[in-house]
Amino acid sequence: GKGGKNRRRGKGDGEESKRELEFKED
């Protein structure tokens, strides 16, 4: 559930955000 919110932010944040949502989704 939380991953969804981070996913949208990752696009604007950058690489670090993408990594966080990646392991969070798993």
PDB file of N, CA and C in Angstrom:
ATOM      1  N   GLY A   1       0.841  -1.218   0.000  1.00  0.00           N
ATOM      2  CA  GLY A   1       0.000   0.000   0.000  1.00  0.00           C
ATOM      3  C   GLY A   1       0.867   1.256   0.000  1.00  0.00           C
ATOM      4  N   LYS A   2       1.877   1.270   0.844  1.00  0.00           N
ATOM      5  CA  LYS A   2       2.746   2.478   0.908  1.00  0.00           C
ATOM      6  C   LYS A   2       3.555   2.619  -0.397  1.00  0.00           C
ATOM      7  N   GLY A   3       3.952   1.507  -0.978  1.00  0.00           N
ATOM      8  CA  GLY A   3       4.754   1.558  -2.214  1.00  0.00           C
ATOM      9  C   GLY A   3       4.085   2.423  -3.275  1.00  0.00           C
ATOM     10  N   GLY A   4       2.794   2.282  -3.442  1.00  0.00           N
ATOM     11  CA  GLY A   4       2.087   3.048  -4.481  1.00  0.00           C
ATOM     12  C   GLY A   4       2.386   4.540  -4.352  1.00  0.00           C
ATOM     13  N   LYS A   5       2.333   5.047  -3.131  1.00  0.00           N
ATOM     14  CA  LYS A   5       2.564   6.500  -2.948  1.00  0.00           C
ATOM     15  C   LYS A   5       4.023   6.838  -3.329  1.00  0.00           C
ATOM     16  N   ASN A   6       4.940   6.017  -2.902  1.00  0.00           N
ATOM     17  CA  ASN A   6       6.364   6.298  -3.198  1.00  0.00           C
ATOM     18  C   ASN A   6       6.623   6.197  -4.707  1.00  0.00           C
ATOM     19  N   ARG A   7       5.951   5.317  -5.345  1.00  0.00           N
ATOM     20  CA  ARG A   7       6.188   5.075  -6.789  1.00  0.00           C
ATOM     21  C   ARG A   7       6.024   6.410  -7.537  1.00  0.00           C
ATOM     22  N   ARG A   8       4.965   7.131  -7.290  1.00  0.00           N
ATOM     23  CA  ARG A   8       4.733   8.417  -8.013  1.00  0.00           C
ATOM     24  C   ARG A   8       5.871   9.388  -7.666  1.00  0.00           C
ATOM     25  N   ARG A   9       6.292   9.385  -6.437  1.00  0.00           N
ATOM     26  CA  ARG A   9       7.342  10.356  -6.012  1.00  0.00           C
ATOM     27  C   ARG A   9       8.693   9.949  -6.658  1.00  0.00           C
ATOM     28  N   GLY A  10       8.950   8.674  -6.764  1.00  0.00           N
ATOM     29  CA  GLY A  10      10.230   8.212  -7.331  1.00  0.00           C
ATOM     30  C   GLY A  10      10.528   8.894  -8.665  1.00  0.00           C
ATOM     31  N   LYS A  11       9.510   9.032  -9.503  1.00  0.00           N
ATOM     32  CA  LYS A  11       9.754   9.626 -10.838  1.00  0.00           C
ATOM     33  C   LYS A  11      10.390  11.018 -10.678  1.00  0.00           C
ATOM     34  N   GLY A  12       9.899  11.808  -9.757  1.00  0.00           N
ATOM     35  CA  GLY A  12      10.428  13.184  -9.602  1.00  0.00           C
ATOM     36  C   GLY A  12      11.669  13.194  -8.709  1.00  0.00           C
ATOM     37  N   ASP A  13      11.688  12.310  -7.733  1.00  0.00           N
ATOM     38  CA  ASP A  13      12.847  12.283  -6.809  1.00  0.00           C
ATOM     39  C   ASP A  13      14.126  11.896  -7.558  1.00  0.00           C
ATOM     40  N   GLY A  14      14.129  10.707  -8.137  1.00  0.00           N
ATOM     41  CA  GLY A  14      15.354  10.296  -8.843  1.00  0.00           C
ATOM     42  C   GLY A  14      15.642   8.816  -8.649  1.00  0.00           C
ATOM     43  N   GLU A  15      16.904   8.481  -8.595  1.00  0.00           N
ATOM     44  CA  GLU A  15      17.267   7.042  -8.469  1.00  0.00           C
ATOM     45  C   GLU A  15      17.017   6.536  -7.044  1.00  0.00           C
ATOM     46  N   GLU A  16      17.429   7.281  -6.067  1.00  0.00           N
ATOM     47  CA  GLU A  16      17.262   6.821  -4.672  1.00  0.00           C
ATOM     48  C   GLU A  16      15.806   6.422  -4.407  1.00  0.00           C
ATOM     49  N   SER A  17      14.899   7.261  -4.786  1.00  0.00           N
ATOM     50  CA  SER A  17      13.468   6.955  -4.534  1.00  0.00           C
ATOM     51  C   SER A  17      13.084   5.660  -5.260  1.00  0.00           C
ATOM     52  N   LYS A  18      13.547   5.507  -6.475  1.00  0.00           N
ATOM     53  CA  LYS A  18      13.177   4.300  -7.251  1.00  0.00           C
ATOM     54  C   LYS A  18      13.631   3.051  -6.483  1.00  0.00           C
ATOM     55  N   ARG A  19      14.786   3.111  -5.894  1.00  0.00           N
ATOM     56  CA  ARG A  19      15.328   1.930  -5.185  1.00  0.00           C
ATOM     57  C   ARG A  19      14.418   1.640  -3.974  1.00  0.00           C
ATOM     58  N   GLU A  20      14.046   2.649  -3.272  1.00  0.00           N
ATOM     59  CA  GLU A  20      13.224   2.426  -2.068  1.00  0.00           C
ATOM     60  C   GLU A  20      11.904   1.744  -2.439  1.00  0.00           C
ATOM     61  N   LEU A  21      11.234   2.234  -3.439  1.00  0.00           N
ATOM     62  CA  LEU A  21       9.928   1.641  -3.803  1.00  0.00           C
ATOM     63  C   LEU A  21      10.158   0.242  -4.378  1.00  0.00           C
ATOM     64  N   GLU A  22      11.318   0.008  -4.948  1.00  0.00           N
ATOM     65  CA  GLU A  22      11.567  -1.328  -5.534  1.00  0.00           C
ATOM     66  C   GLU A  22      11.550  -2.405  -4.444  1.00  0.00           C
ATOM     67  N   PHE A  23      12.344  -2.235  -3.417  1.00  0.00           N
ATOM     68  CA  PHE A  23      12.404  -3.274  -2.371  1.00  0.00           C
ATOM     69  C   PHE A  23      11.135  -3.229  -1.532  1.00  0.00           C
ATOM     70  N   LYS A  24      10.479  -2.092  -1.504  1.00  0.00           N
ATOM     71  CA  LYS A  24       9.235  -2.001  -0.705  1.00  0.00           C
ATOM     72  C   LYS A  24       8.138  -2.842  -1.372  1.00  0.00           C
ATOM     73  N   GLU A  25       8.090  -2.794  -2.674  1.00  0.00           N
ATOM     74  CA  GLU A  25       7.045  -3.558  -3.401  1.00  0.00           C
ATOM     75  C   GLU A  25       7.271  -5.060  -3.198  1.00  0.00           C
ATOM     76  N   ASP A  26       8.527  -5.450  -3.198  1.00  0.00           N
ATOM     77  CA  ASP A  26       8.841  -6.874  -3.060  1.00  0.00           C
ATOM     78  C   ASP A  26       8.285  -7.342  -1.726  1.00  0.00           C
TER      79      ASP A  26
END
